[in-house]
CSV table of C-alpha atoms in Angstrom, one decimal:
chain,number,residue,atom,x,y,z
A,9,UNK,CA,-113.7,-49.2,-3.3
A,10,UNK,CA,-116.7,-50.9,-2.0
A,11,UNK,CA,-116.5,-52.8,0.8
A,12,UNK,CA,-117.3,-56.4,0.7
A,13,UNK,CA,-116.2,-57.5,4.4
A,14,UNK,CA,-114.3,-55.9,7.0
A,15,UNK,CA,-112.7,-57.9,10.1
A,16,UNK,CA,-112.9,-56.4,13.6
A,17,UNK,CA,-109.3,-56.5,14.8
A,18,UNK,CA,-108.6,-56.7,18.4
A,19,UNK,CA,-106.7,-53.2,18.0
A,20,UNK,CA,-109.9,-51.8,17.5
A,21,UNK,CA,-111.1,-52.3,20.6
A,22,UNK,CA,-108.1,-51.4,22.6
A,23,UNK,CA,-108.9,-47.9,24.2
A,24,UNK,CA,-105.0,-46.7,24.7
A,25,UNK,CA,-104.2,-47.8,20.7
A,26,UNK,CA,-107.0,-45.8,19.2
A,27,UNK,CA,-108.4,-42.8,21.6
A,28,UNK,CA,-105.1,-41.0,20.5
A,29,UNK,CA,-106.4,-41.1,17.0
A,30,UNK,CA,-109.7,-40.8,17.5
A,31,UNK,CA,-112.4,-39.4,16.1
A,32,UNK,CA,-111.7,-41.7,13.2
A,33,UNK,CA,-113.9,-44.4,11.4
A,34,UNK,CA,-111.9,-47.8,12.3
A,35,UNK,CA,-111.2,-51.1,10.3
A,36,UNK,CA,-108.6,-52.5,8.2
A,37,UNK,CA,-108.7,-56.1,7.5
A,38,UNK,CA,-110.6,-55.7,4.3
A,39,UNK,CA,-112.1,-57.6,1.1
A,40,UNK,CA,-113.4,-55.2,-1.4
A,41,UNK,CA,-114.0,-54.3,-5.1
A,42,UNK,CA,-113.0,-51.3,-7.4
A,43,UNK,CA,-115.9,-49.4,-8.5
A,44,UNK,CA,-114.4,-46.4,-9.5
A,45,UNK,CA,-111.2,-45.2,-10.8
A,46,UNK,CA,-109.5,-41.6,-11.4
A,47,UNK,CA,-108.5,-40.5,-14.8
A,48,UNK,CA,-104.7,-41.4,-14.1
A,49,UNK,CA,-104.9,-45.0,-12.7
A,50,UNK,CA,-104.0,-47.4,-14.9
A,51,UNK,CA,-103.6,-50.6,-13.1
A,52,UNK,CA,-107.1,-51.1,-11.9
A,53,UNK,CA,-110.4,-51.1,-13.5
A,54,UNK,CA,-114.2,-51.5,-12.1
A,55,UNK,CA,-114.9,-54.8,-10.7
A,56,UNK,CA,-111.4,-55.7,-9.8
A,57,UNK,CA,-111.2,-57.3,-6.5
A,58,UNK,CA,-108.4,-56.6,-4.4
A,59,UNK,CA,-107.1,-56.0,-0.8
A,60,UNK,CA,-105.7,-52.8,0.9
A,61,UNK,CA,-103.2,-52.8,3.7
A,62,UNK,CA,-104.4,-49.9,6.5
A,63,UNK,CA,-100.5,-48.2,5.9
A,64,UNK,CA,-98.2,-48.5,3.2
A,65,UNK,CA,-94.1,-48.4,3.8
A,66,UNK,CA,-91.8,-46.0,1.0
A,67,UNK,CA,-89.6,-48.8,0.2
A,68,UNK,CA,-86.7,-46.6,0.1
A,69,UNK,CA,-86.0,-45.3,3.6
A,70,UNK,CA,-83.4,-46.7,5.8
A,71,UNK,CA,-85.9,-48.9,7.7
A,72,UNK,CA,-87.1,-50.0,4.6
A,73,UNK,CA,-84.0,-50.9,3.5
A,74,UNK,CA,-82.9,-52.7,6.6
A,75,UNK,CA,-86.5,-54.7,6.3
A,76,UNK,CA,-88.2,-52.5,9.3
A,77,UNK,CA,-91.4,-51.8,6.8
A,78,UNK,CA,-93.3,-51.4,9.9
A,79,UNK,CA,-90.8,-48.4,11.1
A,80,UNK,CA,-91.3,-46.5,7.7
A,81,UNK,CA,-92.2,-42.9,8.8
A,82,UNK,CA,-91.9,-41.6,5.0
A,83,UNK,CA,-95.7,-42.2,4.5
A,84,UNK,CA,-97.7,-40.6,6.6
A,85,UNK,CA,-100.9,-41.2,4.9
A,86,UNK,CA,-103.1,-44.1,6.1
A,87,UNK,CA,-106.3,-46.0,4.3
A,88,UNK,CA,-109.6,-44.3,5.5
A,89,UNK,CA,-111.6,-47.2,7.9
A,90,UNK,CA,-113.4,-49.5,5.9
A,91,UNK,CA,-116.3,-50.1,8.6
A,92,UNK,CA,-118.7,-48.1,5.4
A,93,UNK,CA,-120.1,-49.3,2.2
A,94,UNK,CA,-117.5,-46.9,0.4
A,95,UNK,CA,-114.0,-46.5,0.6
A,96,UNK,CA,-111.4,-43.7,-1.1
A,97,UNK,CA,-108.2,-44.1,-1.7
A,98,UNK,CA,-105.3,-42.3,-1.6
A,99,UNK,CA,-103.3,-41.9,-4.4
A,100,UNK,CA,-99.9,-43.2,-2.7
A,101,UNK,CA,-102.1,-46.3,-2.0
A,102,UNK,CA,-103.0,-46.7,-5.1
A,103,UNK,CA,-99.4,-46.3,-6.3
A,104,UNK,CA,-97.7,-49.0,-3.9
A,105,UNK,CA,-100.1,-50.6,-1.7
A,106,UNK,CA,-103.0,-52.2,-3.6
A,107,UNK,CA,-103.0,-56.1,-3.9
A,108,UNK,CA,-105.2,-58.1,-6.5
A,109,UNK,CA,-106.7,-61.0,-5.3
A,110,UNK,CA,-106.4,-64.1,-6.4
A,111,UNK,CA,-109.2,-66.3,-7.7
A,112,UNK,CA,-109.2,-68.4,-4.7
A,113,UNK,CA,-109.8,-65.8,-1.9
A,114,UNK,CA,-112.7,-64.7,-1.1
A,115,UNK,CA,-113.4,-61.4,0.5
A,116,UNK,CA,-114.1,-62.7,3.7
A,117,UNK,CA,-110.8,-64.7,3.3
A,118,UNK,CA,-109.5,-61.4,2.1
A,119,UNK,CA,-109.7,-60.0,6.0
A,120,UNK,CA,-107.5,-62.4,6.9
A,121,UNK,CA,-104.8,-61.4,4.9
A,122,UNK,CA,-103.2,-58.6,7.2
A,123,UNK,CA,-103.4,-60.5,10.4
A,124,UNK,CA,-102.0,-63.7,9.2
A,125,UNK,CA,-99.1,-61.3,7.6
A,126,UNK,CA,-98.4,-60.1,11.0
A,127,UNK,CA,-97.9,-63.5,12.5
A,128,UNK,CA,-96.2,-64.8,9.6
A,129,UNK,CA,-93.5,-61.6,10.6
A,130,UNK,CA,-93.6,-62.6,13.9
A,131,UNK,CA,-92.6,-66.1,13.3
A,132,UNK,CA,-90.1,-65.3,10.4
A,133,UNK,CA,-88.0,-62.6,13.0
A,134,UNK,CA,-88.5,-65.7,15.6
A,135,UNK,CA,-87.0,-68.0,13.3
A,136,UNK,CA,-89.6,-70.5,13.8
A,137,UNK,CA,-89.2,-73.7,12.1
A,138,UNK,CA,-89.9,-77.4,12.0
A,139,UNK,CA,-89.0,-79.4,15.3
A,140,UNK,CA,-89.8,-76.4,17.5
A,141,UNK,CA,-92.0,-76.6,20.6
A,142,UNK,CA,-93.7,-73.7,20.1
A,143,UNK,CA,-96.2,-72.0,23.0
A,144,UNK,CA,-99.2,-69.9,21.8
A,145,UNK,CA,-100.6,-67.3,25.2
A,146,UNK,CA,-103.6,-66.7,24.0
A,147,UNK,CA,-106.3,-68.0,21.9
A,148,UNK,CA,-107.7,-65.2,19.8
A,149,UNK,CA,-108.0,-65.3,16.3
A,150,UNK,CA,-103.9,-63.9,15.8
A,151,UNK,CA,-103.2,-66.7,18.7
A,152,UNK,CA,-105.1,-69.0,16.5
A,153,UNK,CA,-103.2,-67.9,13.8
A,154,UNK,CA,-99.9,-68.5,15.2
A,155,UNK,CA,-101.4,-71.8,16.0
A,156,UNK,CA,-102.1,-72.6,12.0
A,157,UNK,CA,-98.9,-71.3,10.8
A,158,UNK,CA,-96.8,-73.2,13.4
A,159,UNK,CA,-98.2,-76.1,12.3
A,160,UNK,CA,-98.0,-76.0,8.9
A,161,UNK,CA,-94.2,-75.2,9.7
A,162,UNK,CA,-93.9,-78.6,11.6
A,163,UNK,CA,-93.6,-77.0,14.9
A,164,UNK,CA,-95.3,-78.5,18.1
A,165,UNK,CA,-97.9,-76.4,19.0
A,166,UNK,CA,-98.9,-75.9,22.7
A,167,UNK,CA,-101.7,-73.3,23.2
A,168,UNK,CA,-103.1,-71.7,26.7
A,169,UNK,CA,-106.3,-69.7,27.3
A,170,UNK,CA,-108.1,-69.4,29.9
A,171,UNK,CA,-112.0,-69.9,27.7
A,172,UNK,CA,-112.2,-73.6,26.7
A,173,UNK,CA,-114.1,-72.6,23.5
A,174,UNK,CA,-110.8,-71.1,22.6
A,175,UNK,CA,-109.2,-74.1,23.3
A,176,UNK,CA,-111.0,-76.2,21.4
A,177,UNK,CA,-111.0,-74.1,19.0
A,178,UNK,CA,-106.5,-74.4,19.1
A,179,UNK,CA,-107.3,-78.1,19.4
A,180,UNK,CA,-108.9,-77.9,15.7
A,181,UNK,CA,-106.0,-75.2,14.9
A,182,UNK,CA,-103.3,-77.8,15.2
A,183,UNK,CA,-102.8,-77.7,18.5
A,184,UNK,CA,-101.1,-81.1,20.1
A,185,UNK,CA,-101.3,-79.9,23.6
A,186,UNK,CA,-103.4,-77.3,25.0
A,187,UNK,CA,-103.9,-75.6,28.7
A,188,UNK,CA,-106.0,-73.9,31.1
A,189,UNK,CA,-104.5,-70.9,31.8
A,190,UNK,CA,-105.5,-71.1,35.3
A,191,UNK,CA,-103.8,-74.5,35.8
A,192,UNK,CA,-100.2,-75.0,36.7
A,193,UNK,CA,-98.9,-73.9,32.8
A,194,UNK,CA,-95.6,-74.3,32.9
A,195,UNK,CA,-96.0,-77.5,34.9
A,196,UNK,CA,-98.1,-79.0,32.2
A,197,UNK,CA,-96.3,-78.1,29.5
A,198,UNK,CA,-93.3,-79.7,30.7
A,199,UNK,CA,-95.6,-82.9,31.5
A,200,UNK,CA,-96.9,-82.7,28.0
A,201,UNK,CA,-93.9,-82.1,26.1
A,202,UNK,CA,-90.6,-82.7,28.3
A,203,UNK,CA,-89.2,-79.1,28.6
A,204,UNK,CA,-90.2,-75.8,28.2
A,205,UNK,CA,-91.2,-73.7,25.1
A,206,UNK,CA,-88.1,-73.3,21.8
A,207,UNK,CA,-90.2,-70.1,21.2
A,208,UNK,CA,-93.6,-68.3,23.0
A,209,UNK,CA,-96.0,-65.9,21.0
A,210,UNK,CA,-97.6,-63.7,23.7
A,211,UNK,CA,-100.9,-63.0,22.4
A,212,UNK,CA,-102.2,-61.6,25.3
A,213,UNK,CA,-102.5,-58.5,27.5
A,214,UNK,CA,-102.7,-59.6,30.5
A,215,UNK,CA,-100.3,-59.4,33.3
A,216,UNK,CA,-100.7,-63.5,34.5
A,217,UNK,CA,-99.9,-64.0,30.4
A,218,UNK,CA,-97.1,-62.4,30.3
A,219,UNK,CA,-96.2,-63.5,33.6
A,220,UNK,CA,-96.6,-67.3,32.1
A,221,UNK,CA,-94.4,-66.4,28.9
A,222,UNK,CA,-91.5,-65.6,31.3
A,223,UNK,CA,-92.0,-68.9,33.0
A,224,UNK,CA,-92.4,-71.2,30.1
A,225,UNK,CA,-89.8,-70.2,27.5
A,226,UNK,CA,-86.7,-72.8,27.7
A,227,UNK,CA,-82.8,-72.3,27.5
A,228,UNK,CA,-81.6,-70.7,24.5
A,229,UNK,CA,-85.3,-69.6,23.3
A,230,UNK,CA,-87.6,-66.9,22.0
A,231,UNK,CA,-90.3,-65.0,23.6
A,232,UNK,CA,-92.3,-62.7,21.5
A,233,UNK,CA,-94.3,-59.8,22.6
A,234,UNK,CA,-97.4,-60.0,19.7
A,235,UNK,CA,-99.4,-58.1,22.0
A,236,UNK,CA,-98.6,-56.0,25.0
A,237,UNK,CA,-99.9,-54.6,28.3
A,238,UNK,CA,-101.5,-50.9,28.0
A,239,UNK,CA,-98.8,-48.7,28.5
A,240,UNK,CA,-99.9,-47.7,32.3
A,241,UNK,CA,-98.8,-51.8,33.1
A,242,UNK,CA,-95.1,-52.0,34.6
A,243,UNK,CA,-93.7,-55.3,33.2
A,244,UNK,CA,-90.7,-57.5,34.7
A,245,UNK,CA,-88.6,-58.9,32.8
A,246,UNK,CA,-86.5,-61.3,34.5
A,247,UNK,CA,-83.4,-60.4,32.9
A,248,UNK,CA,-80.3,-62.0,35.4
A,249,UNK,CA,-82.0,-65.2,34.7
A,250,UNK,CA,-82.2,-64.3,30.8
A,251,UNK,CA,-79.2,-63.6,30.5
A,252,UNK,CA,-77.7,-66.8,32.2
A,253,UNK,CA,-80.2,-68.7,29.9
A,254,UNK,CA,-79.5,-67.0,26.8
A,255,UNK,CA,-83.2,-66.5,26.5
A,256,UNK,CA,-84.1,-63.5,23.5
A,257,UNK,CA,-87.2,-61.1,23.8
A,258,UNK,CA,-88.2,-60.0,20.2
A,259,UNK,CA,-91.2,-57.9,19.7
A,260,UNK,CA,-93.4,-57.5,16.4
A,261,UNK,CA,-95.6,-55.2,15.5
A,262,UNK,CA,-97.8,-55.4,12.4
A,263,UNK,CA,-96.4,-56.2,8.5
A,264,UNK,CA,-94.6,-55.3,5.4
A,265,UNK,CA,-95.1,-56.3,1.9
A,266,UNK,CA,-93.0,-59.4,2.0
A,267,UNK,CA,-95.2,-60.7,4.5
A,268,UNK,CA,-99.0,-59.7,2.2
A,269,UNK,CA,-97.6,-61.9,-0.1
A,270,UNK,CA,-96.4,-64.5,1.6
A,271,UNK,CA,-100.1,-64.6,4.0
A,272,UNK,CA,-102.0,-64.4,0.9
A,273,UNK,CA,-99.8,-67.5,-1.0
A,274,UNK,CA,-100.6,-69.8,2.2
A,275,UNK,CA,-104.0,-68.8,1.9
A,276,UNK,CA,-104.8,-69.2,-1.6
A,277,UNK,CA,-102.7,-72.8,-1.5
A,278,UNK,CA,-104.8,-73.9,1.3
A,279,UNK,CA,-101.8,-74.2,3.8
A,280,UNK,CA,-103.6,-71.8,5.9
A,281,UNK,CA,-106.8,-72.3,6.3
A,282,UNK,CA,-108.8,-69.5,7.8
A,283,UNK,CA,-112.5,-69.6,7.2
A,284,UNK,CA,-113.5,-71.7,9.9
A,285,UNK,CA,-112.3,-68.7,12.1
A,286,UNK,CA,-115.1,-67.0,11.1
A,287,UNK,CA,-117.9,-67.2,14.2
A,288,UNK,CA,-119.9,-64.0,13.2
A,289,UNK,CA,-121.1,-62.3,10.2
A,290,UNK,CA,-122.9,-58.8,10.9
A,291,UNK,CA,-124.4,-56.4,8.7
A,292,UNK,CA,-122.8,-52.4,9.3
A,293,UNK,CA,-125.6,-51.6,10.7
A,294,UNK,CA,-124.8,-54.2,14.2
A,295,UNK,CA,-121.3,-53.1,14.3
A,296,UNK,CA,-121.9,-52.3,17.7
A,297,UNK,CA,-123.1,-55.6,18.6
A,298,UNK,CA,-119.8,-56.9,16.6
A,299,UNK,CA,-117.7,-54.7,19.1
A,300,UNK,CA,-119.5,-56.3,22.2
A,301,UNK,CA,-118.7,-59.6,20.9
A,302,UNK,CA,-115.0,-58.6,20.4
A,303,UNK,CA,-114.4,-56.9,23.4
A,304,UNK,CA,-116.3,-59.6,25.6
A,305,UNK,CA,-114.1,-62.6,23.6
A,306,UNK,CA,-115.9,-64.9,25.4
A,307,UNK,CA,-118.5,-65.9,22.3
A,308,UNK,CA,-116.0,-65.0,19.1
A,309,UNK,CA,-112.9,-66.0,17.1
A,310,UNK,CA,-113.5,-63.8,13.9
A,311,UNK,CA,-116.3,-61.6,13.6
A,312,UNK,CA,-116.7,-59.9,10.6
A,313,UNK,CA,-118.8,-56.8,9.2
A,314,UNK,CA,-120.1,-57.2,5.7
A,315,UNK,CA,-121.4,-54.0,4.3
């Protein structure tokens, strides 16, 4: 494959979530093109442009079967980083995991694909739909996400960060409320909207986040852990009051093929639009200035590497 773009996730940046597997070369939310093939693949030719998932599920195992793609521990193999020019793929990948892109996405819209299919999961197990007040911690570009697809579903969106760009930024998302995270959140949302959250998408790591998703979720609602503390953080969950509330904690991590497709159909209809995430384009050769910008946050949504 050669590599057209390549997003910088936040996982890339989180020292606990790669060290383990380092040294490796990172990236995953890819756009690229075939250039060469083996003598046995048949499906793909030169110059077809299509995108690769970072790990691939069997199909066939019990988590599989029960919808847990992200469980799958039948296929070990995962895509080689595609922060480089060239990429090779393994055969299993080639087998079950390659998607061709549609006329209507673009590479850089390509490296959305995999994030958006994780929030689209997320929101799917949350059983997000229209009427919902739902409450986004976190403005990043999967908070902003959450924000788009929410949305589009018909849901009231709040959204809190503690960076106004990122705000404003939610505000443009489809936000109809948002809030500084370092004003009184849950005070404001129930100023803004009533009552407390149906359903709250942590997108955050920090403590005070999590802390706030406790606070705001109402009666009978869902709070999803999209991101977590590092594993050294204790977290409190307020469970006698749960439980008296009926309040549910889900958590989601990453995305199976039902969800590619779906992320790549609201995409390619427009339903989803994603471009005007992008703040940063870098050549390979400034990847580490792409890494400052992502671990800082303060000056990026979307930063991608275009080799």
């Amino acid at each position: 494959m050669k590599i057209h773009a390549c997003g910088i996730c936040g996982s890339d940046i989180v020292e606990w979530y790669r060290l383990p597997r380092a040294p490796l070369v990172q990236g995953h939310e890819i756009g690229a093109e075939v250039a060469a093939v083996g003598s046995a693949v048949e499906r793909f030719r030169p110059g077809d442009r299509v995108f690769i998932p970072p790990k691939i599920p069997c199909g066939s195992c019990v988590y599989c079967v029960n919808g847990h793609f992200p469980q799958c521990t039948e296929v070990k193999e995962r895509l080689p980083g595609a922060f480089a020019e060239y990429l090779l793929v393994p055969g299993i990948f080639v087998e079950k995991g390659i998607y061709s892109l549609p006329d209507k996405i673009s590479y850089e819209q390509s490296t959305f694909i995999e994030p958006l299919a994780c929030a689209a999961r997320a929101e799917r197990l949350a059983r997000v739909k229209k009427g919902h007040t739902v409450l986004v911690v976190g403005c990043g570009m999967s908070g902003l996400l959450h924000v788009k697809l929410a949305a589009a579903k018909g849901c009231k969106v709040v959204a809190v960060d503690v960076n106004p760009m990122k705000l404003e930024f939610a505000r443009k998302a489809g936000a109809a409320v948002v809030i500084n995270g370092a004003d009184d959140v849950a005070g404001r949302l129930i100023a803004g909207n009533g009552r407390k959250a149906d359903i709250v998408l942590l997108c955050s790591s920090a403590r005070q986040a999590v802390n706030e998703a406790w606070r705001c979720v109402d009666k009978g609602g869902t709070v999803v852990l999209f991101a977590v503390p590092g594993p050294e953080e204790e977290v409190v969950i307020p469970v006698n009051d749960f439980w008296m509330k009926e309040i549910a904690i889900l958590t989601s991590y990453y995305c199976g093929p039902p969800d590619i497709i779906e992320a790549m159909a609201l995409i390619e209809s427009g339903a989803v639009t994603v471009e005007d995430l992008i703040t940063h384009r870098l050549p390979l050769e400034d990847i580490v200035e792409g890494f400052r910008l992502v671990s800082d946050g303060r000056e990026s949504i979307k930063v991608i590497i275009k080799p």
